[in-house]
């Protein structure tokens, strides 16, 4: 699975241009190795092992908000130490499945992205054989039928592909391209994984939305607006109206009014 995601990330980040890129979570994989941005960071929530990424010093514009002593960050995904619209690329490899509030983490990633910046998210597909085996493992644990290890890491709730697309639109992210992968049967043995290798090509062709994992790309769109005055042809032309003046002429106790027309 990591090999499949690494291949797709290398293809996705190769065409992303800018100055600042961030990978949030999953330090076992170097998602920015094929990216050419001058400033790249790896952020982790806990003291995890850091992948050998080509990390750069903090630029002057962000020095006041980033930790000192290195570019590796320790922060929460729901509260990123970056100013608004300061990053060009953000990677969330299985990050939303590990946080307490995935809505807030996605909104925070959208906040730090610049207009036309790119967001890449990977996650487990709830509608897959892998997640089916994971649910069966949870049911066995709850029923006290066994206490063996689960097939996948015991993370939070898996977010569906279409559900994530709806979340992105709420934070001004426009989903673009999505890919599914890992169609083999959920086996732990390397021999059985090789035997089910033929399912990769067949699954991608006949049941593409049933892959175990997916990778979704999105772009931040900011709709601008400008004030437009009235069209010159539609502007109201104020015409001079007649001025009314009241002159009182006492004729038998009654008053008379005279109307004075303005001169041309």
PDB file of N, CA, C and O in Angstrom, residues 172-226:
ATOM      1  N   UNK A 172     -14.076  25.566   0.277  1.00  0.00           N
ATOM      2  CA  UNK A 172     -13.589  26.219  -0.945  1.00  0.00           C
ATOM      3  C   UNK A 172     -12.462  25.423  -1.616  1.00  0.00           C
ATOM      4  O   UNK A 172     -11.547  26.001  -2.192  1.00  0.00           O
ATOM      5  N   UNK A 173     -12.534  24.109  -1.536  1.00  0.00           N
ATOM      6  CA  UNK A 173     -11.604  23.239  -2.242  1.00  0.00           C
ATOM      7  C   UNK A 173     -12.365  22.530  -3.355  1.00  0.00           C
ATOM      8  O   UNK A 173     -13.418  21.937  -3.109  1.00  0.00           O
ATOM      9  N   UNK A 174     -11.817  22.590  -4.541  1.00  0.00           N
ATOM     10  CA  UNK A 174     -12.454  21.971  -5.699  1.00  0.00           C
ATOM     11  C   UNK A 174     -11.771  20.643  -6.015  1.00  0.00           C
ATOM     12  O   UNK A 174     -10.614  20.627  -6.447  1.00  0.00           O
ATOM     13  N   UNK A 175     -12.442  19.508  -5.780  1.00  0.00           N
ATOM     14  CA  UNK A 175     -11.831  18.215  -6.099  1.00  0.00           C
ATOM     15  C   UNK A 175     -11.557  18.087  -7.586  1.00  0.00           C
ATOM     16  O   UNK A 175     -12.364  18.506  -8.427  1.00  0.00           O
ATOM     17  N   UNK A 176     -10.403  17.481  -7.883  1.00  0.00           N
ATOM     18  CA  UNK A 176     -10.019  17.329  -9.283  1.00  0.00           C
ATOM     19  C   UNK A 176      -9.894  15.869  -9.670  1.00  0.00           C
ATOM     20  O   UNK A 176     -10.766  15.312 -10.329  1.00  0.00           O
ATOM     21  N   UNK A 177      -8.816  15.236  -9.262  1.00  0.00           N
ATOM     22  CA  UNK A 177      -8.539  13.866  -9.682  1.00  0.00           C
ATOM     23  C   UNK A 177      -8.506  12.938  -8.487  1.00  0.00           C
ATOM     24  O   UNK A 177      -8.028  13.290  -7.420  1.00  0.00           O
ATOM     25  N   UNK A 178      -9.028  11.744  -8.685  1.00  0.00           N
ATOM     26  CA  UNK A 178      -9.020  10.717  -7.648  1.00  0.00           C
ATOM     27  C   UNK A 178      -8.622   9.373  -8.229  1.00  0.00           C
ATOM     28  O   UNK A 178      -8.959   9.057  -9.374  1.00  0.00           O
ATOM     29  N   UNK A 179      -7.899   8.596  -7.437  1.00  0.00           N
ATOM     30  CA  UNK A 179      -7.445   7.269  -7.867  1.00  0.00           C
ATOM     31  C   UNK A 179      -7.665   6.277  -6.730  1.00  0.00           C
ATOM     32  O   UNK A 179      -7.494   6.602  -5.553  1.00  0.00           O
ATOM     33  N   UNK A 180      -8.065   5.059  -7.102  1.00  0.00           N
ATOM     34  CA  UNK A 180      -8.210   3.958  -6.160  1.00  0.00           C
ATOM     35  C   UNK A 180      -7.143   2.920  -6.449  1.00  0.00           C
ATOM     36  O   UNK A 180      -6.687   2.781  -7.598  1.00  0.00           O
ATOM     37  N   UNK A 181      -6.745   2.169  -5.429  1.00  0.00           N
ATOM     38  CA  UNK A 181      -5.732   1.134  -5.604  1.00  0.00           C
ATOM     39  C   UNK A 181      -5.810   0.070  -4.529  1.00  0.00           C
ATOM     40  O   UNK A 181      -6.648   0.129  -3.617  1.00  0.00           O
ATOM     41  N   UNK A 182      -4.945  -0.940  -4.643  1.00  0.00           N
ATOM     42  CA  UNK A 182      -4.845  -2.053  -3.685  1.00  0.00           C
ATOM     43  C   UNK A 182      -6.134  -2.876  -3.684  1.00  0.00           C
ATOM     44  O   UNK A 182      -6.964  -2.800  -2.770  1.00  0.00           O
ATOM     45  N   UNK A 183      -6.300  -3.688  -4.727  1.00  0.00           N
ATOM     46  CA  UNK A 183      -7.496  -4.516  -4.882  1.00  0.00           C
ATOM     47  C   UNK A 183      -7.281  -5.959  -4.434  1.00  0.00           C
ATOM     48  O   UNK A 183      -8.211  -6.759  -4.518  1.00  0.00           O
ATOM     49  N   UNK A 184      -6.110  -6.296  -3.966  1.00  0.00           N
ATOM     50  CA  UNK A 184      -5.863  -7.686  -3.585  1.00  0.00           C
ATOM     51  C   UNK A 184      -6.656  -8.061  -2.340  1.00  0.00           C
ATOM     52  O   UNK A 184      -7.134  -7.208  -1.597  1.00  0.00           O
ATOM     53  N   UNK A 185      -6.769  -9.357  -2.132  1.00  0.00           N
ATOM     54  CA  UNK A 185      -7.449  -9.849  -0.943  1.00  0.00           C
ATOM     55  C   UNK A 185      -6.648  -9.469   0.298  1.00  0.00           C
ATOM     56  O   UNK A 185      -5.418  -9.391   0.262  1.00  0.00           O
ATOM     57  N   UNK A 186      -7.300  -9.206   1.422  1.00  0.00           N
ATOM     58  CA  UNK A 186      -6.584  -8.835   2.648  1.00  0.00           C
ATOM     59  C   UNK A 186      -5.859 -10.025   3.261  1.00  0.00           C
ATOM     60  O   UNK A 186      -6.400 -10.752   4.100  1.00  0.00           O
ATOM     61  N   UNK A 187      -4.634 -10.240   2.835  1.00  0.00           N
ATOM     62  CA  UNK A 187      -3.817 -11.359   3.314  1.00  0.00           C
ATOM     63  C   UNK A 187      -2.550 -10.813   3.957  1.00  0.00           C
ATOM     64  O   UNK A 187      -2.023  -9.768   3.553  1.00  0.00           O
ATOM     65  N   UNK A 188      -2.052 -11.518   4.941  1.00  0.00           N
ATOM     66  CA  UNK A 188      -0.801 -11.139   5.601  1.00  0.00           C
ATOM     67  C   UNK A 188       0.402 -11.863   5.009  1.00  0.00           C
ATOM     68  O   UNK A 188       1.523 -11.391   5.106  1.00  0.00           O
ATOM     69  N   UNK A 189       0.181 -13.000   4.411  1.00  0.00           N
ATOM     70  CA  UNK A 189       1.274 -13.777   3.854  1.00  0.00           C
ATOM     71  C   UNK A 189       1.743 -13.157   2.544  1.00  0.00           C
ATOM     72  O   UNK A 189       0.928 -12.796   1.677  1.00  0.00           O
ATOM     73  N   UNK A 190       3.047 -13.044   2.384  1.00  0.00           N
ATOM     74  CA  UNK A 190       3.601 -12.502   1.144  1.00  0.00           C
ATOM     75  C   UNK A 190       3.306 -13.426  -0.032  1.00  0.00           C
ATOM     76  O   UNK A 190       3.083 -12.962  -1.153  1.00  0.00           O
ATOM     77  N   UNK A 191       3.277 -14.717   0.213  1.00  0.00           N
ATOM     78  CA  UNK A 191       2.985 -15.671  -0.860  1.00  0.00           C
ATOM     79  C   UNK A 191       1.557 -15.486  -1.388  1.00  0.00           C
ATOM     80  O   UNK A 191       1.323 -15.497  -2.603  1.00  0.00           O
ATOM     81  N   UNK A 192       0.604 -15.323  -0.467  1.00  0.00           N
ATOM     82  CA  UNK A 192      -0.776 -15.136  -0.902  1.00  0.00           C
ATOM     83  C   UNK A 192      -0.975 -13.779  -1.559  1.00  0.00           C
ATOM     84  O   UNK A 192      -1.795 -13.642  -2.476  1.00  0.00           O
ATOM     85  N   UNK A 193      -0.257 -12.778  -1.118  1.00  0.00           N
ATOM     86  CA  UNK A 193      -0.349 -11.479  -1.782  1.00  0.00           C
ATOM     87  C   UNK A 193       0.124 -11.558  -3.225  1.00  0.00           C
ATOM     88  O   UNK A 193      -0.433 -10.914  -4.113  1.00  0.00           O
ATOM     89  N   UNK A 194       1.156 -12.340  -3.480  1.00  0.00           N
ATOM     90  CA  UNK A 194       1.624 -12.517  -4.843  1.00  0.00           C
ATOM     91  C   UNK A 194       0.617 -13.307  -5.679  1.00  0.00           C
ATOM     92  O   UNK A 194       0.463 -13.062  -6.881  1.00  0.00           O
ATOM     93  N   UNK A 195      -0.069 -14.248  -5.065  1.00  0.00           N
ATOM     94  CA  UNK A 195      -1.057 -15.029  -5.805  1.00  0.00           C
ATOM     95  C   UNK A 195      -2.257 -14.179  -6.224  1.00  0.00           C
ATOM     96  O   UNK A 195      -2.863 -14.432  -7.273  1.00  0.00           O
ATOM     97  N   UNK A 196      -2.621 -13.222  -5.397  1.00  0.00           N
ATOM     98  CA  UNK A 196      -3.742 -12.342  -5.716  1.00  0.00           C
ATOM     99  C   UNK A 196      -3.303 -11.095  -6.470  1.00  0.00           C
ATOM    100  O   UNK A 196      -4.078 -10.146  -6.609  1.00  0.00           O
ATOM    101  N   UNK A 197      -2.127 -11.098  -7.017  1.00  0.00           N
ATOM    102  CA  UNK A 197      -1.614  -9.920  -7.705  1.00  0.00           C
ATOM    103  C   UNK A 197      -2.424  -9.585  -8.949  1.00  0.00           C
ATOM    104  O   UNK A 197      -2.519  -8.410  -9.336  1.00  0.00           O
ATOM    105  N   UNK A 198      -3.013 -10.580  -9.576  1.00  0.00           N
ATOM    106  CA  UNK A 198      -3.774 -10.361 -10.795  1.00  0.00           C
ATOM    107  C   UNK A 198      -5.003  -9.478 -10.562  1.00  0.00           C
ATOM    108  O   UNK A 198      -5.545  -8.876 -11.498  1.00  0.00           O
ATOM    109  N   UNK A 199      -5.445  -9.345  -9.298  1.00  0.00           N
ATOM    110  CA  UNK A 199      -6.628  -8.542  -9.013  1.00  0.00           C
ATOM    111  C   UNK A 199      -6.372  -7.046  -9.183  1.00  0.00           C
ATOM    112  O   UNK A 199      -7.330  -6.262  -9.303  1.00  0.00           O
ATOM    113  N   UNK A 200      -5.110  -6.629  -9.192  1.00  0.00           N
ATOM    114  CA  UNK A 200      -4.818  -5.204  -9.325  1.00  0.00           C
ATOM    115  C   UNK A 200      -5.292  -4.674 -10.682  1.00  0.00           C
ATOM    116  O   UNK A 200      -5.986  -3.659 -10.763  1.00  0.00           O
ATOM    117  N   UNK A 201      -4.918  -5.352 -11.756  1.00  0.00           N
ATOM    118  CA  UNK A 201      -5.338  -4.894 -13.073  1.00  0.00           C
ATOM    119  C   UNK A 201      -6.821  -5.079 -13.321  1.00  0.00           C
ATOM    120  O   UNK A 201      -7.488  -4.212 -13.898  1.00  0.00           O
ATOM    121  N   UNK A 202      -7.359  -6.213 -12.867  1.00  0.00           N
ATOM    122  CA  UNK A 202      -8.786  -6.483 -13.076  1.00  0.00           C
ATOM    123  C   UNK A 202      -9.643  -5.526 -12.259  1.00  0.00           C
ATOM    124  O   UNK A 202     -10.657  -4.994 -12.729  1.00  0.00           O
ATOM    125  N   UNK A 203      -9.237  -5.289 -11.003  1.00  0.00           N
ATOM    126  CA  UNK A 203     -10.023  -4.400 -10.153  1.00  0.00           C
ATOM    127  C   UNK A 203     -10.028  -2.973 -10.647  1.00  0.00           C
ATOM    128  O   UNK A 203     -11.056  -2.291 -10.603  1.00  0.00           O
ATOM    129  N   UNK A 204      -8.906  -2.495 -11.126  1.00  0.00           N
ATOM    130  CA  UNK A 204      -8.845  -1.127 -11.624  1.00  0.00           C
ATOM    131  C   UNK A 204      -9.718  -0.926 -12.856  1.00  0.00           C
ATOM    132  O   UNK A 204     -10.173   0.184 -13.134  1.00  0.00           O
ATOM    133  N   UNK A 205      -9.983  -2.015 -13.568  1.00  0.00           N
ATOM    134  CA  UNK A 205     -10.788  -1.901 -14.784  1.00  0.00           C
ATOM    135  C   UNK A 205     -12.266  -2.139 -14.528  1.00  0.00           C
ATOM    136  O   UNK A 205     -13.110  -1.418 -15.072  1.00  0.00           O
ATOM    137  N   UNK A 206     -12.617  -3.102 -13.678  1.00  0.00           N
ATOM    138  CA  UNK A 206     -14.000  -3.522 -13.550  1.00  0.00           C
ATOM    139  C   UNK A 206     -14.669  -3.005 -12.278  1.00  0.00           C
ATOM    140  O   UNK A 206     -15.888  -2.799 -12.269  1.00  0.00           O
ATOM    141  N   UNK A 207     -13.962  -2.867 -11.194  1.00  0.00           N
ATOM    142  CA  UNK A 207     -14.573  -2.319  -9.969  1.00  0.00           C
ATOM    143  C   UNK A 207     -13.625  -1.290  -9.337  1.00  0.00           C
ATOM    144  O   UNK A 207     -13.111  -1.475  -8.247  1.00  0.00           O
ATOM    145  N   UNK A 208     -13.396  -0.161 -10.014  1.00  0.00           N
ATOM    146  CA  UNK A 208     -12.376   0.785  -9.569  1.00  0.00           C
ATOM    147  C   UNK A 208     -12.679   1.435  -8.223  1.00  0.00           C
ATOM    148  O   UNK A 208     -11.757   1.818  -7.494  1.00  0.00           O
ATOM    149  N   UNK A 209     -13.948   1.599  -7.852  1.00  0.00           N
ATOM    150  CA  UNK A 209     -14.276   2.305  -6.610  1.00  0.00           C
ATOM    151  C   UNK A 209     -14.211   1.395  -5.393  1.00  0.00           C
ATOM    152  O   UNK A 209     -14.527   1.834  -4.286  1.00  0.00           O
ATOM    153  N   UNK A 210     -13.794   0.158  -5.557  1.00  0.00           N
ATOM    154  CA  UNK A 210     -13.704  -0.784  -4.444  1.00  0.00           C
ATOM    155  C   UNK A 210     -12.268  -1.024  -4.013  1.00  0.00           C
ATOM    156  O   UNK A 210     -11.994  -2.001  -3.316  1.00  0.00           O
ATOM    157  N   UNK A 211     -11.356  -0.165  -4.405  1.00  0.00           N
ATOM    158  CA  UNK A 211      -9.982  -0.292  -3.950  1.00  0.00           C
ATOM    159  C   UNK A 211      -9.852  -0.026  -2.465  1.00  0.00           C
ATOM    160  O   UNK A 211     -10.654   0.682  -1.851  1.00  0.00           O
ATOM    161  N   UNK A 212      -8.824  -0.594  -1.852  1.00  0.00           N
ATOM    162  CA  UNK A 212      -8.656  -0.464  -0.409  1.00  0.00           C
ATOM    163  C   UNK A 212      -8.288   0.949   0.004  1.00  0.00           C
ATOM    164  O   UNK A 212      -8.651   1.392   1.099  1.00  0.00           O
ATOM    165  N   UNK A 213      -7.569   1.673  -0.827  1.00  0.00           N
ATOM    166  CA  UNK A 213      -7.149   3.040  -0.509  1.00  0.00           C
ATOM    167  C   UNK A 213      -7.440   3.926  -1.708  1.00  0.00           C
ATOM    168  O   UNK A 213      -7.608   3.455  -2.839  1.00  0.00           O
ATOM    169  N   UNK A 214      -7.498   5.230  -1.447  1.00  0.00           N
ATOM    170  CA  UNK A 214      -7.718   6.196  -2.512  1.00  0.00           C
ATOM    171  C   UNK A 214      -6.809   7.393  -2.278  1.00  0.00           C
ATOM    172  O   UNK A 214      -6.327   7.643  -1.160  1.00  0.00           O
ATOM    173  N   UNK A 215      -6.591   8.133  -3.348  1.00  0.00           N
ATOM    174  CA  UNK A 215      -5.814   9.370  -3.305  1.00  0.00           C
ATOM    175  C   UNK A 215      -6.582  10.420  -4.078  1.00  0.00           C
ATOM    176  O   UNK A 215      -6.931  10.221  -5.240  1.00  0.00           O
ATOM    177  N   UNK A 216      -6.878  11.539  -3.418  1.00  0.00           N
ATOM    178  CA  UNK A 216      -7.723  12.582  -3.985  1.00  0.00           C
ATOM    179  C   UNK A 216      -6.975  13.913  -3.970  1.00  0.00           C
ATOM    180  O   UNK A 216      -6.377  14.284  -2.961  1.00  0.00           O
ATOM    181  N   UNK A 217      -7.014  14.611  -5.105  1.00  0.00           N
ATOM    182  CA  UNK A 217      -6.379  15.915  -5.241  1.00  0.00           C
ATOM    183  C   UNK A 217      -7.445  16.993  -5.354  1.00  0.00           C
ATOM    184  O   UNK A 217      -8.511  16.769  -5.926  1.00  0.00           O
ATOM    185  N   UNK A 218      -7.133  18.163  -4.801  1.00  0.00           N
ATOM    186  CA  UNK A 218      -8.058  19.287  -4.843  1.00  0.00           C
ATOM    187  C   UNK A 218      -7.269  20.580  -4.974  1.00  0.00           C
ATOM    188  O   UNK A 218      -6.086  20.648  -4.637  1.00  0.00           O
ATOM    189  N   UNK A 219      -7.947  21.611  -5.479  1.00  0.00           N
ATOM    190  CA  UNK A 219      -7.359  22.940  -5.671  1.00  0.00           C
ATOM    191  C   UNK A 219      -8.215  23.949  -4.928  1.00  0.00           C
ATOM    192  O   UNK A 219      -9.455  23.874  -4.957  1.00  0.00           O
ATOM    193  N   UNK A 220      -7.569  24.880  -4.258  1.00  0.00           N
ATOM    194  CA  UNK A 220      -8.298  25.924  -3.537  1.00  0.00           C
ATOM    195  C   UNK A 220      -8.738  27.004  -4.512  1.00  0.00           C
ATOM    196  O   UNK A 220      -7.920  27.606  -5.197  1.00  0.00           O
ATOM    197  N   UNK A 221     -10.038  27.234  -4.567  1.00  0.00           N
ATOM    198  CA  UNK A 221     -10.607  28.244  -5.443  1.00  0.00           C
ATOM    199  C   UNK A 221     -11.179  29.366  -4.585  1.00  0.00           C
ATOM    200  O   UNK A 221     -11.967  29.117  -3.673  1.00  0.00           O
ATOM    201  N   UNK A 222     -10.777  30.577  -4.886  1.00  0.00           N
ATOM    202  CA  UNK A 222     -11.284  31.757  -4.191  1.00  0.00           C
ATOM    203  C   UNK A 222     -11.996  32.619  -5.217  1.00  0.00           C
ATOM    204  O   UNK A 222     -11.364  33.132  -6.144  1.00  0.00           O
ATOM    205  N   UNK A 223     -13.281  32.750  -5.062  1.00  0.00           N
ATOM    206  CA  UNK A 223     -14.070  33.559  -5.987  1.00  0.00           C
ATOM    207  C   UNK A 223     -13.915  35.023  -5.616  1.00  0.00           C
ATOM    208  O   UNK A 223     -14.288  35.448  -4.527  1.00  0.00           O
ATOM    209  N   UNK A 224     -13.332  35.785  -6.522  1.00  0.00           N
ATOM    210  CA  UNK A 224     -13.182  37.215  -6.287  1.00  0.00           C
ATOM    211  C   UNK A 224     -14.361  37.993  -6.841  1.00  0.00           C
ATOM    212  O   UNK A 224     -15.149  37.498  -7.645  1.00  0.00           O
ATOM    213  N   UNK A 225     -14.507  39.226  -6.394  1.00  0.00           N
ATOM    214  CA  UNK A 225     -15.567  40.083  -6.896  1.00  0.00           C
ATOM    215  C   UNK A 225     -15.083  41.522  -6.878  1.00  0.00           C
ATOM    216  O   UNK A 225     -14.189  41.886  -6.126  1.00  0.00           O
ATOM    217  N   UNK A 226     -15.705  42.334  -7.721  1.00  0.00           N
ATOM    218  CA  UNK A 226     -15.368  43.748  -7.781  1.00  0.00           C
ATOM    219  C   UNK A 226     -16.653  44.539  -7.969  1.00  0.00           C
ATOM    220  O   UNK A 226     -17.624  44.075  -8.570  1.00  0.00           O
TER     221      UNK A 226
END
